[in-house]
Amino acid sequence: MAKRIQQLCAYLVEHYGGDAEAVWADAPTGAELLKRLKALPGFGEQKAQIFLALLGKRFGVRPQGWREAAGGYGQANVYRSAADITGPESLAKVRAHKQEMKAAAKAAKAS
């Protein structure tokens, strides 16, 4: 884990002068922001979409098209990821959703 953090920090220094906020501060569109997030070491499609949803829902970072770029994680009033957690109740809903997804995947694999 330490190696991943070091890689991420090195990337931020090299590409954004060490300012993590610069990744999203001037992103003109959600698609561009998603592209920037996916370029970060350790960020694949899903993690980038969840982080984009987190930025939009919790921190007001909402370039044009951010919800679409975040995919299902950008939808309002859903409980799918860390982007939707605001307290114990929403945490329980996210956990329940994840359990349902695991069960569905297991059932699909078994058939």
Coordinates of C-alpha atoms in Angstrom, one line a residue:
M1 CA 0.0 0.0 0.0
A2 CA 2.8 2.4 0.8
K3 CA 4.3 1.9 -2.7
R4 CA 0.9 2.8 -4.3
I5 CA 0.7 6.0 -2.2
Q6 CA 4.2 6.9 -3.1
Q7 CA 3.4 6.4 -6.8
L8 CA 0.3 8.5 -6.5
C9 CA 2.2 11.3 -4.7
A10 CA 5.0 11.2 -7.3
Y11 CA 2.4 11.4 -10.1
L12 CA 0.7 14.4 -8.4
V13 CA 4.0 16.2 -8.0
E14 CA 5.0 15.5 -11.6
H15 CA 1.7 16.4 -13.3
Y16 CA 0.0 18.8 -10.9
G17 CA 2.8 20.4 -9.0
G18 CA 1.9 18.4 -5.9
D19 CA -1.5 20.0 -5.7
A20 CA -4.1 17.2 -5.6
E21 CA -7.0 19.6 -6.0
A22 CA -5.6 20.7 -9.4
V23 CA -6.7 17.3 -10.7
W24 CA -10.3 18.5 -10.6
A25 CA -10.1 22.3 -10.1
D26 CA -10.2 23.3 -13.8
A27 CA -11.7 20.2 -15.4
P28 CA -14.2 21.5 -18.0
T29 CA -16.3 18.4 -18.2
G30 CA -17.1 15.2 -16.3
A31 CA -15.5 13.2 -19.1
E32 CA -12.3 15.1 -18.8
L33 CA -12.3 14.7 -15.0
L34 CA -12.9 11.0 -15.4
K35 CA -10.0 10.8 -17.8
R36 CA -7.7 12.6 -15.3
L37 CA -8.8 10.4 -12.5
K38 CA -8.2 7.2 -14.5
A39 CA -4.7 8.4 -15.2
L40 CA -3.9 8.4 -11.5
P41 CA -1.8 5.4 -10.4
G42 CA -4.1 2.8 -8.9
F43 CA -7.3 4.2 -10.4
G44 CA -9.2 2.0 -12.8
E45 CA -12.6 2.8 -14.3
Q46 CA -14.7 1.9 -11.2
K47 CA -12.5 3.7 -8.6
A48 CA -12.3 6.8 -10.9
Q49 CA -16.1 6.8 -11.3
I50 CA -16.7 6.4 -7.5
F51 CA -14.2 9.2 -6.8
L52 CA -15.9 11.4 -9.4
A53 CA -19.2 10.8 -7.7
L54 CA -17.8 11.5 -4.3
L55 CA -16.4 14.8 -5.6
G56 CA -19.7 15.8 -7.1
K57 CA -22.0 14.6 -4.3
R58 CA -20.0 15.6 -1.3
F59 CA -17.7 18.4 -2.4
G60 CA -19.6 20.3 -5.1
V61 CA -17.2 19.5 -7.9
R62 CA -19.6 19.3 -10.7
P63 CA -18.3 20.0 -14.2
Q64 CA -20.7 19.6 -17.0
G65 CA -21.7 16.0 -17.4
W66 CA -20.2 14.8 -14.2
R67 CA -23.1 12.5 -13.3
E68 CA -23.0 10.8 -16.7
A69 CA -19.2 10.3 -16.4
A70 CA -19.6 8.8 -13.0
G71 CA -22.0 6.2 -14.4
G72 CA -24.3 4.6 -11.9
Y73 CA -22.4 6.0 -9.0
G74 CA -23.4 9.5 -10.1
Q75 CA -27.1 8.9 -9.8
A76 CA -29.0 10.8 -7.1
N77 CA -30.7 9.0 -4.2
V78 CA -28.8 5.7 -4.7
Y79 CA -26.6 3.8 -2.1
R80 CA -23.9 2.1 -4.1
S81 CA -20.5 3.4 -2.9
A82 CA -18.6 5.6 -0.5
A83 CA -19.9 8.5 -2.5
D84 CA -23.3 7.9 -1.0
I85 CA -22.3 7.6 2.7
T86 CA -23.4 10.5 4.9
G87 CA -23.9 8.6 8.2
P88 CA -24.7 5.3 9.8
E89 CA -28.0 4.9 8.0
S90 CA -26.6 5.4 4.5
L91 CA -23.6 3.2 5.4
A92 CA -26.0 0.4 6.2
K93 CA -27.8 0.9 2.8
V94 CA -24.5 0.8 0.9
R95 CA -23.4 -2.3 2.7
A96 CA -26.8 -4.0 1.9
H97 CA -26.4 -3.0 -1.7
K98 CA -22.9 -4.5 -1.9
Q99 CA -24.2 -7.8 -0.3
E100 CA -27.0 -8.0 -2.8
M101 CA -24.5 -7.5 -5.7
K102 CA -22.2 -10.2 -4.3
A103 CA -25.1 -12.6 -3.9
A104 CA -26.3 -11.9 -7.5
A105 CA -22.8 -12.5 -8.8
K106 CA -22.5 -15.7 -6.9
A107 CA -25.9 -16.9 -8.2
A108 CA -25.0 -16.0 -11.7
K109 CA -21.7 -17.8 -11.5
A110 CA -23.4 -20.9 -10.1
S111 CA -25.8 -21.2 -13.0

